[in-house]
PDB file of C-alpha atoms in Angstrom:
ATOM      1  CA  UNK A   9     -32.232  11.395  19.544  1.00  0.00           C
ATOM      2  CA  UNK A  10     -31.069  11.181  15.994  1.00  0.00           C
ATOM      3  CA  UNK A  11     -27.742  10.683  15.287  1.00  0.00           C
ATOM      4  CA  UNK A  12     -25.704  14.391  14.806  1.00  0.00           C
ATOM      5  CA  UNK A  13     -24.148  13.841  11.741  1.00  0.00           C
ATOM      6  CA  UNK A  14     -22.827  17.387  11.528  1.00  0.00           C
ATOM      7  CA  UNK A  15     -20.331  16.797  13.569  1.00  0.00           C
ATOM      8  CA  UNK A  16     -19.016  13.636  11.341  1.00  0.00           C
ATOM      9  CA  UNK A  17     -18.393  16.494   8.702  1.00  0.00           C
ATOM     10  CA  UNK A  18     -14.682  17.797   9.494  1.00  0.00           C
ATOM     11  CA  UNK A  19     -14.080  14.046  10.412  1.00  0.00           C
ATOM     12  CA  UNK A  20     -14.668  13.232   6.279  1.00  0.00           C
ATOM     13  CA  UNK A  21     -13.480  16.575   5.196  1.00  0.00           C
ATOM     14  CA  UNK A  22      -9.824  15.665   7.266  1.00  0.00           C
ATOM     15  CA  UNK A  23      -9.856  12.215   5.654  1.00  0.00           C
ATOM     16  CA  UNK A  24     -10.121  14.106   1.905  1.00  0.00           C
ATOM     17  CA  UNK A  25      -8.098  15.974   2.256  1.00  0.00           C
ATOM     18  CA  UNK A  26      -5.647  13.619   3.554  1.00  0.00           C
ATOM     19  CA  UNK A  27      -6.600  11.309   0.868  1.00  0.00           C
ATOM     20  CA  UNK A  28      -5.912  13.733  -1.451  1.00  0.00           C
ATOM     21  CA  UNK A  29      -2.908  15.391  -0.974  1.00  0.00           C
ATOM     22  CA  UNK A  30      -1.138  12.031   0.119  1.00  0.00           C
ATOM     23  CA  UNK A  31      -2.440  10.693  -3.738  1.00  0.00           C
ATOM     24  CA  UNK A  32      -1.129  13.840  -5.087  1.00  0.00           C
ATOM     25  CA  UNK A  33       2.452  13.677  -3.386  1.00  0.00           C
ATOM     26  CA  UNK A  34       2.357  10.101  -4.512  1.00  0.00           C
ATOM     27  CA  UNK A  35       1.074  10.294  -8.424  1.00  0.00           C
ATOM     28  CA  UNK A  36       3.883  13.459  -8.841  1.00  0.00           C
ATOM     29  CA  UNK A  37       6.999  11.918  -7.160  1.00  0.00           C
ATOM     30  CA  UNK A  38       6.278   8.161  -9.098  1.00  0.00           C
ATOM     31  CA  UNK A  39       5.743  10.580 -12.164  1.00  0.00           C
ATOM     32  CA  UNK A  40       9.090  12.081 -11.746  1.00  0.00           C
ATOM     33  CA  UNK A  41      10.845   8.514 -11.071  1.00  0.00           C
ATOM     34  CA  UNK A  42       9.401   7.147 -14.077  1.00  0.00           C
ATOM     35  CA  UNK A  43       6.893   4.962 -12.078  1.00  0.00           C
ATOM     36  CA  UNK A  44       8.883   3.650  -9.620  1.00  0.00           C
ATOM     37  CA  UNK A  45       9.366   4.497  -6.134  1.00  0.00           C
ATOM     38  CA  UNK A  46      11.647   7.470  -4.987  1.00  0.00           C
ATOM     39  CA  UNK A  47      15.595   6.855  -4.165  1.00  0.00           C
ATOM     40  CA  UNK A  48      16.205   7.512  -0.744  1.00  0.00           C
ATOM     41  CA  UNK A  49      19.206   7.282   1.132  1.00  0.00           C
ATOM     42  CA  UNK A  50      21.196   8.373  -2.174  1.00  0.00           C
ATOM     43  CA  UNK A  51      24.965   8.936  -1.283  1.00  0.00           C
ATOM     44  CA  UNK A  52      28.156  10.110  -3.526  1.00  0.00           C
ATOM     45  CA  UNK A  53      27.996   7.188  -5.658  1.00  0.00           C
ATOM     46  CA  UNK A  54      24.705   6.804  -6.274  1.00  0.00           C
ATOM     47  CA  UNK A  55      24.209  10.922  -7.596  1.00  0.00           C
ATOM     48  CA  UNK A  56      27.309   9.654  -9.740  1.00  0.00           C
ATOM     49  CA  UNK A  57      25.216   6.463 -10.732  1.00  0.00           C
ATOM     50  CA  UNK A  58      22.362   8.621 -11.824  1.00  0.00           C
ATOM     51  CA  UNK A  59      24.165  10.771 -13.199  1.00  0.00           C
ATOM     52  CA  UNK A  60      25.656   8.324 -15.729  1.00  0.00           C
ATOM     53  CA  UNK A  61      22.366   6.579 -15.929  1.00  0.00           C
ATOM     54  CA  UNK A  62      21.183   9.869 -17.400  1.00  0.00           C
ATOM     55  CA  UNK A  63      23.573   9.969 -20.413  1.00  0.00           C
ATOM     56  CA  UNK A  64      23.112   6.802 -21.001  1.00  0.00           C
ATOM     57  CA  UNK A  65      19.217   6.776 -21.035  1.00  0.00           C
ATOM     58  CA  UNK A  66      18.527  10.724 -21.011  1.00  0.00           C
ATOM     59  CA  UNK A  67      16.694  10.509 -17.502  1.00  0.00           C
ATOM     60  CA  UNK A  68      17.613   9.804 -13.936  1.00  0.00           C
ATOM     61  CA  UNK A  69      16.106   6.541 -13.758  1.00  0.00           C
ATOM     62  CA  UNK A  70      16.136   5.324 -16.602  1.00  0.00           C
ATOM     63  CA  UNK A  71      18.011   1.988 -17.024  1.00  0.00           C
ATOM     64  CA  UNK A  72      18.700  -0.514 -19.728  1.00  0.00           C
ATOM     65  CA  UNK A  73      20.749  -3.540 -20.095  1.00  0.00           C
ATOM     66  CA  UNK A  74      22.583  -3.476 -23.614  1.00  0.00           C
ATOM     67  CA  UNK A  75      26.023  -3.580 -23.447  1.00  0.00           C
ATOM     68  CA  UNK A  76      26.404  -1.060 -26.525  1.00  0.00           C
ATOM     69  CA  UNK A  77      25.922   2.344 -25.441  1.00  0.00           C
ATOM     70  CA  UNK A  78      24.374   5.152 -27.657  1.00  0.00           C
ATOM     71  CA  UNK A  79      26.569   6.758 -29.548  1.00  0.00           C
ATOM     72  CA  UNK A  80      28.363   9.440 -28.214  1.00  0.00           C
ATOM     73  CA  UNK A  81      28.406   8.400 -24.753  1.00  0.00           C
ATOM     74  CA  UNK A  82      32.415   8.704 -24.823  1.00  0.00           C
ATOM     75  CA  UNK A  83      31.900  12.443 -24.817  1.00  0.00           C
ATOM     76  CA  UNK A  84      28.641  13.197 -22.575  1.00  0.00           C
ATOM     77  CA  UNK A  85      29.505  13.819 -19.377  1.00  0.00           C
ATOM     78  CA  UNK A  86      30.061  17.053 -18.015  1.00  0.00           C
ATOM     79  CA  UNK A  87      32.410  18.494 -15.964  1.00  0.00           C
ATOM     80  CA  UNK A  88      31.204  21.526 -13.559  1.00  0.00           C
ATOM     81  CA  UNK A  89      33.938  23.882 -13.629  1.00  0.00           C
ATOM     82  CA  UNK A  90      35.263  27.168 -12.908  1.00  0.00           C
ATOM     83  CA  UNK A  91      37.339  30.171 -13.851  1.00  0.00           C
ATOM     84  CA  UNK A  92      39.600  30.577 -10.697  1.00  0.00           C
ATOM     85  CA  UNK A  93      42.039  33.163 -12.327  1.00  0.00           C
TER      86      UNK A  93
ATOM     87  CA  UNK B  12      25.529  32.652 -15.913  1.00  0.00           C
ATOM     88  CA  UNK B  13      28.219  31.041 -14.603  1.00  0.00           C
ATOM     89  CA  UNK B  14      27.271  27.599 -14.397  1.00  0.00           C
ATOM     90  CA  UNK B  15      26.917  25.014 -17.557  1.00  0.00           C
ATOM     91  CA  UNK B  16      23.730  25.168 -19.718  1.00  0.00           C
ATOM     92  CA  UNK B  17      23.067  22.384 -22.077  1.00  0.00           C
ATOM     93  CA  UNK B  18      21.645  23.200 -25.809  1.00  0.00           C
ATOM     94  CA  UNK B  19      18.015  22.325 -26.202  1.00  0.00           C
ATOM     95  CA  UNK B  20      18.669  21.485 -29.450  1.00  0.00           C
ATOM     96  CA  UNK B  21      22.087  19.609 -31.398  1.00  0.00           C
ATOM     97  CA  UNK B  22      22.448  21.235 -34.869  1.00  0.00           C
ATOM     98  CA  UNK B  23      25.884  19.407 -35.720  1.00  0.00           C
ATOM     99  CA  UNK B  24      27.068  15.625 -34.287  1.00  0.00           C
ATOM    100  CA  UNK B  25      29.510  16.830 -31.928  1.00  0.00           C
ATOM    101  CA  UNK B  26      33.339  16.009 -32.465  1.00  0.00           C
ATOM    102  CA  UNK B  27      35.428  15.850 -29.908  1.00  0.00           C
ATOM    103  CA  UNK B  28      38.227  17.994 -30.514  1.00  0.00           C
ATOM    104  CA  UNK B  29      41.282  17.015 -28.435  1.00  0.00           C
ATOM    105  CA  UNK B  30      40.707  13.023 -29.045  1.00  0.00           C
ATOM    106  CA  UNK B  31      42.829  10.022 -27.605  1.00  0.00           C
ATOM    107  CA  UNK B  32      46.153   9.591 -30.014  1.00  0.00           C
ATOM    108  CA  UNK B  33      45.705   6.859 -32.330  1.00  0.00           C
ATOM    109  CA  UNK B  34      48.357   4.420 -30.875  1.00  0.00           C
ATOM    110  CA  UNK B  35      45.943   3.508 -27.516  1.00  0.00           C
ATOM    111  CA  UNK B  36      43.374   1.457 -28.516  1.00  0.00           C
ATOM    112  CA  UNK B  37      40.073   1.568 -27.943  1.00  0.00           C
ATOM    113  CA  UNK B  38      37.842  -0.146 -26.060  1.00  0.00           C
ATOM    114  CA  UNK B  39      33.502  -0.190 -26.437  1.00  0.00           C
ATOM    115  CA  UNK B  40      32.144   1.507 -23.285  1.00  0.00           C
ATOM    116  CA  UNK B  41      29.869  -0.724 -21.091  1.00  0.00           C
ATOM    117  CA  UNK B  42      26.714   0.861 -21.741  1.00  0.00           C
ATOM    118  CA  UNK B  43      24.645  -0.724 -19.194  1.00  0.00           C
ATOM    119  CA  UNK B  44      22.998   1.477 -16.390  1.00  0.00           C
ATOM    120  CA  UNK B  45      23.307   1.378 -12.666  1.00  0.00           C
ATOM    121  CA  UNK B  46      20.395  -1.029 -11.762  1.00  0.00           C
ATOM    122  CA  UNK B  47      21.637  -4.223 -13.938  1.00  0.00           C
ATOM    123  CA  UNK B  48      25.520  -3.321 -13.137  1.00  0.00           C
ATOM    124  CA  UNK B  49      23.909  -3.528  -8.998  1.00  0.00           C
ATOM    125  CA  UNK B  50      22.893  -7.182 -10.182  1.00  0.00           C
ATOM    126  CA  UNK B  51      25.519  -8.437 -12.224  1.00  0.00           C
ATOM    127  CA  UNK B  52      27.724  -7.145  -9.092  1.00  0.00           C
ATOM    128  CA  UNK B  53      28.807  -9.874  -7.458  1.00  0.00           C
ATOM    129  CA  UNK B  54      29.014 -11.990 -10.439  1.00  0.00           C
ATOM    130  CA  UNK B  55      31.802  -9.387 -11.846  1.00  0.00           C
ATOM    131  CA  UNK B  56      33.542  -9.776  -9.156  1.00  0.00           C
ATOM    132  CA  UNK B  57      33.948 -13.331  -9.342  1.00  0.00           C
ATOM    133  CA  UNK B  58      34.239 -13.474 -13.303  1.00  0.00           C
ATOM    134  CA  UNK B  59      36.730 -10.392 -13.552  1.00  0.00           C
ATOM    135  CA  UNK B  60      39.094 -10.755  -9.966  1.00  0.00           C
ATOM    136  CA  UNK B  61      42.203 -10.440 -11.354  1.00  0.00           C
ATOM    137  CA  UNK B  62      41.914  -7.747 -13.633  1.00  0.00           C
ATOM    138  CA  UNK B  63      40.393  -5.934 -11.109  1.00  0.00           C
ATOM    139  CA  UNK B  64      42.477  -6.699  -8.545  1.00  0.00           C
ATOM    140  CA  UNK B  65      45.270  -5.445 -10.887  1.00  0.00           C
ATOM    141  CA  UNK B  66      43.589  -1.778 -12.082  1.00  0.00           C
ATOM    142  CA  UNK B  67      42.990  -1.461  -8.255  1.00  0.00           C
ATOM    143  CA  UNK B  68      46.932  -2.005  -7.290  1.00  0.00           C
ATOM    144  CA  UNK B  69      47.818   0.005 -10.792  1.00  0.00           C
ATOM    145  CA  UNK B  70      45.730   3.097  -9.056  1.00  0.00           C
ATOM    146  CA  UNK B  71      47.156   2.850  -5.778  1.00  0.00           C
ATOM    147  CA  UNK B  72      50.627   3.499  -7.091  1.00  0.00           C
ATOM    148  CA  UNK B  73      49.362   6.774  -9.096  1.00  0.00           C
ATOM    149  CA  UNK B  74      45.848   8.147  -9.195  1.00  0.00           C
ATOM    150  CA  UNK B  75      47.233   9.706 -12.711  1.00  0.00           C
ATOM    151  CA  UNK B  76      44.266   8.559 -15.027  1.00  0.00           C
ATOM    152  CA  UNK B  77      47.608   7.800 -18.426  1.00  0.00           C
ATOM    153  CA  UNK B  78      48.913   5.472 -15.592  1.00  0.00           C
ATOM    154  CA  UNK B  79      46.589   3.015 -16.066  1.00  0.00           C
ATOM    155  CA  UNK B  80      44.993   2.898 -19.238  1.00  0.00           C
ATOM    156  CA  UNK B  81      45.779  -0.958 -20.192  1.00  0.00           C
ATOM    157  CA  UNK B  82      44.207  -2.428 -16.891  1.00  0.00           C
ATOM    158  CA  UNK B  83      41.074  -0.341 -16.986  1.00  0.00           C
ATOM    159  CA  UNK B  84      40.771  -1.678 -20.976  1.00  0.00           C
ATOM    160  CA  UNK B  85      41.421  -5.021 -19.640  1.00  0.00           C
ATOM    161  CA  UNK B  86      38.206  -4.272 -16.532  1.00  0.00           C
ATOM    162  CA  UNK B  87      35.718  -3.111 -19.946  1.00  0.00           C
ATOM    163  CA  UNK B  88      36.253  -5.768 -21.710  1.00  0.00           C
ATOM    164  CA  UNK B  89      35.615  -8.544 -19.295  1.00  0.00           C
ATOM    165  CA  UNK B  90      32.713  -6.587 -17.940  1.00  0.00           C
ATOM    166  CA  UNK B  91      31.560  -6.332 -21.220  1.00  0.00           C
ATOM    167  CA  UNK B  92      32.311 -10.012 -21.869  1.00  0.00           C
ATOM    168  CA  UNK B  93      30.362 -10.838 -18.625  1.00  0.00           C
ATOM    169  CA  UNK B  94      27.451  -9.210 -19.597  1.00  0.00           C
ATOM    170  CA  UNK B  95      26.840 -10.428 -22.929  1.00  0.00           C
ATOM    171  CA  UNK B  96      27.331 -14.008 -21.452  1.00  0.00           C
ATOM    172  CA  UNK B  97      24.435 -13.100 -18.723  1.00  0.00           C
ATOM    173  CA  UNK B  98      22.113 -11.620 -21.343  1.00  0.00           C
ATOM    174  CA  UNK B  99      23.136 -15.361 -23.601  1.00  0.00           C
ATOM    175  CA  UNK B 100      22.261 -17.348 -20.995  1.00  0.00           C
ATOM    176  CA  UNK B 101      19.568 -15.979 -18.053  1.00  0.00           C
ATOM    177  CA  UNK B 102      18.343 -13.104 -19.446  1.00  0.00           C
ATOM    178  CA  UNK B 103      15.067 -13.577 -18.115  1.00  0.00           C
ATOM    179  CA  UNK B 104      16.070 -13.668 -14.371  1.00  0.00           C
ATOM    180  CA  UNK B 105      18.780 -11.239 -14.933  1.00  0.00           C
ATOM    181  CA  UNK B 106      15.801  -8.573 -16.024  1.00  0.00           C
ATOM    182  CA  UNK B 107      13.436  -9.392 -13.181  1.00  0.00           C
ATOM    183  CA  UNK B 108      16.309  -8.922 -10.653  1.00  0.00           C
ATOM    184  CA  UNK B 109      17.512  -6.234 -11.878  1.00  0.00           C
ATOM    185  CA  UNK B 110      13.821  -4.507 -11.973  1.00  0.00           C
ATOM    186  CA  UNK B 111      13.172  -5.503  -9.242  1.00  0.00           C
ATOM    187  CA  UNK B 112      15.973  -3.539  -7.369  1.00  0.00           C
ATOM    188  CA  UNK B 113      14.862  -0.431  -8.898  1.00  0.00           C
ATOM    189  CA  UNK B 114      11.303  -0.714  -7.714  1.00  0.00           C
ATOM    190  CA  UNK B 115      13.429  -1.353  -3.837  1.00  0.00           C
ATOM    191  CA  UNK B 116      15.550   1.788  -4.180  1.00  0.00           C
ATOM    192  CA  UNK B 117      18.152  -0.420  -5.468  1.00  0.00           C
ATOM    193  CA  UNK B 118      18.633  -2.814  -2.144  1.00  0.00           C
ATOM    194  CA  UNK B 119      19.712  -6.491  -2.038  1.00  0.00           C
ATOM    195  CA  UNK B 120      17.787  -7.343   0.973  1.00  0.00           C
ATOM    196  CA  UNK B 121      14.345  -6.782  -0.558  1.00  0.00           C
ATOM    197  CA  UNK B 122      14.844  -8.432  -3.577  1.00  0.00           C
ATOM    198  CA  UNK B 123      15.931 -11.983  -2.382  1.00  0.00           C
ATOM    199  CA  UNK B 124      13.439 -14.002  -4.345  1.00  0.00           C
ATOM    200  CA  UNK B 125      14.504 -12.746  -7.858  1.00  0.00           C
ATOM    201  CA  UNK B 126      18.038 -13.395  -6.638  1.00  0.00           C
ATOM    202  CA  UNK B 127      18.117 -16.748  -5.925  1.00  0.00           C
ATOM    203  CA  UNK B 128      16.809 -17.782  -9.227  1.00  0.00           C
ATOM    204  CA  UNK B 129      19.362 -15.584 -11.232  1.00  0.00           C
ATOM    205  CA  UNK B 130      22.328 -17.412  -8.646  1.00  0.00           C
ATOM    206  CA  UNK B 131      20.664 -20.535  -9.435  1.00  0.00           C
ATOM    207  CA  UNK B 132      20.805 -19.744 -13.191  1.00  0.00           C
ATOM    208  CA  UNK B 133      24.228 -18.224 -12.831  1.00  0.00           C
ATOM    209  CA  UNK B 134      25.628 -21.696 -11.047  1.00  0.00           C
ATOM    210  CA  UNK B 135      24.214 -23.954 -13.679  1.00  0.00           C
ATOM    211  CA  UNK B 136      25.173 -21.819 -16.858  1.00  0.00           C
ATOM    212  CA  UNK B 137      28.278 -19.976 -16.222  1.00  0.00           C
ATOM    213  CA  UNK B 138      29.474 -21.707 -12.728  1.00  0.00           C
ATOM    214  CA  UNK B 139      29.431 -18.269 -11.044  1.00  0.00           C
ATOM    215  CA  UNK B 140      28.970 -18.183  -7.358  1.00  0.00           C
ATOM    216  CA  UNK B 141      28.121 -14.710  -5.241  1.00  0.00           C
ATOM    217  CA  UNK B 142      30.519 -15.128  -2.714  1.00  0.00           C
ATOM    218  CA  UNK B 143      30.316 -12.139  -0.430  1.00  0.00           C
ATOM    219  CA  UNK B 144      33.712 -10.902   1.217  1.00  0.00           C
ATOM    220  CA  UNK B 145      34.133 -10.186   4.737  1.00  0.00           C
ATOM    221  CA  UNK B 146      31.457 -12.231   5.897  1.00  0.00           C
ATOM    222  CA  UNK B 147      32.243 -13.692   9.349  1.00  0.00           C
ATOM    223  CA  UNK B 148      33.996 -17.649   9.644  1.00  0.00           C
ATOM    224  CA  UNK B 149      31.200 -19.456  11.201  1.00  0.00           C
ATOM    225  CA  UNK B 150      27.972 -17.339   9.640  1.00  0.00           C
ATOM    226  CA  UNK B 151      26.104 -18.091   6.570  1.00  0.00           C
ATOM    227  CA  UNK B 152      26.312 -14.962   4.640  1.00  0.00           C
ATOM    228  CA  UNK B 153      23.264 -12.915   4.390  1.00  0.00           C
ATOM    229  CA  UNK B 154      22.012 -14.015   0.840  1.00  0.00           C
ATOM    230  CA  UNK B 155      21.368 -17.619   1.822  1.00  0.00           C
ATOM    231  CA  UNK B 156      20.153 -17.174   5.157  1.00  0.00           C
ATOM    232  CA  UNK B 157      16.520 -18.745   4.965  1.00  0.00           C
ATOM    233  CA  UNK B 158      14.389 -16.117   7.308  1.00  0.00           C
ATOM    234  CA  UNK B 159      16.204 -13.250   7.809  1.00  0.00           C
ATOM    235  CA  UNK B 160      15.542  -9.928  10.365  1.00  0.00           C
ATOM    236  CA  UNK B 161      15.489  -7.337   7.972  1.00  0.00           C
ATOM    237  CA  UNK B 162      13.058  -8.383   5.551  1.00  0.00           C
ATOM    238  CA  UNK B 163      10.729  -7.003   2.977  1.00  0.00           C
ATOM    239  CA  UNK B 164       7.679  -6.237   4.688  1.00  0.00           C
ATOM    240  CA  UNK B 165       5.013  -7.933   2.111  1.00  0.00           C
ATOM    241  CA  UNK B 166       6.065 -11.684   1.102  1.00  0.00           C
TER     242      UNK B 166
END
């Protein structure tokens, strides 16, 4: 009896599409992180980590090491505020 | 729109118009990002104690941010200090510990390799120790322990 190979069809379409979609979640989110792997677990201080990282670097996860920051980093940051009267 | 948009473009440097008065001085920013400030950590906190230690009382008298001024100069410069003697003197293991923790979401636990060198480096240059706080009389603290539970999961 030859072997049914029809029915090995959804069992390689499931794997694709697995495949796929997991490569896909995984090229976009290392795309957004600048290569590296997500943050998880990010509490209070690390949003205001980031958030410092990003004026200092102009993205979330960026990072350097010099000492000197760019200029104008005394005045970056931004304060969310609102008109209460 | 009631929220903050930033300009996608800066036609003028911007000024700040309600700056410092002239009579505090002024201090350089420490311009380094999160990830090498998460390694240089412990080493801060042995190179810099007392000033620390002294902005930390000076804020728990009065959270008022003119209160306090000359000990938080005092905590930029040495950090500043600090990390220009790093970069001097181990730069190279002070990079690859620093990236990496951001490859490991920033964790000390799965970056133990790279640390030991840069302690290592840190002892013999600048006789810095990482001495971590808290840790229990009788128990080796966590860094030095030799095969520990909670462990990166590829050697």
């Amino acid at each position: 009896m030859p072997v049914p190979w029809e029915a090995l069809i959804p069992f390689g379409l499931v794997t694709v599409m697995f495949g796929v979609s997991g490569t896909l979640l995984n090229v976009s989110t290392r795309a957004q992180n600048l290569g590296k792997p997500i943050r998880h677990n990010i509490d209070n201080w690390d949003e205001m980590m980031m958030r410092r990282d990003e004026q200092l670097t102009g993205h979330k996860r960026g990072q350097r090491d010099d000492p000197v920051p760019p200029a104008g980093f005394e005045t970056s940051s931004v304060w969310q505020t609102e008109k209460t009267t | 729109m009631s929220s903050y948009q930033p300009g996608s473009v800066q036609t003028r440097p911007y000024v700040d118009p309600t700056p410092l008065p002239d009579d505090i001085p002024k201090v350089q920013e420490l311009g380094v990002t999160s990830g090498p400030l998460k390694s240089a950590a412990f080493f801060i906190g042995a190179y810099c104690k007392e000033y620390n230690e002294d902005f930390m009382l000076c804020k728990a008298e009065n959270r008022d941010p003119a209160h306090c001024l000359k000990e938080g100069r005092r905590v930029t410069r040495c950090a500043t200090d600090l990390i220009n003697k790093m970069r001097e003197n181990c730069l190279s293991q002070f990079q690859e510990h620093w990236n990496c923790l951001e490859r490991n979401n920033q964790e000390y636990y799965l970056c133990r390799k790279p640390e030991r060198s840069l302690n290592a480096c840190m002892f013999e240059k600048l006789g810095l120790t990482k001495v971590i706080p808290g840790t229990p009389q009788g128990q080796k603290p966590i860094h030095e322990v030799e095969s520990p539970i909670f462990k990166a999961i590829q050697k």
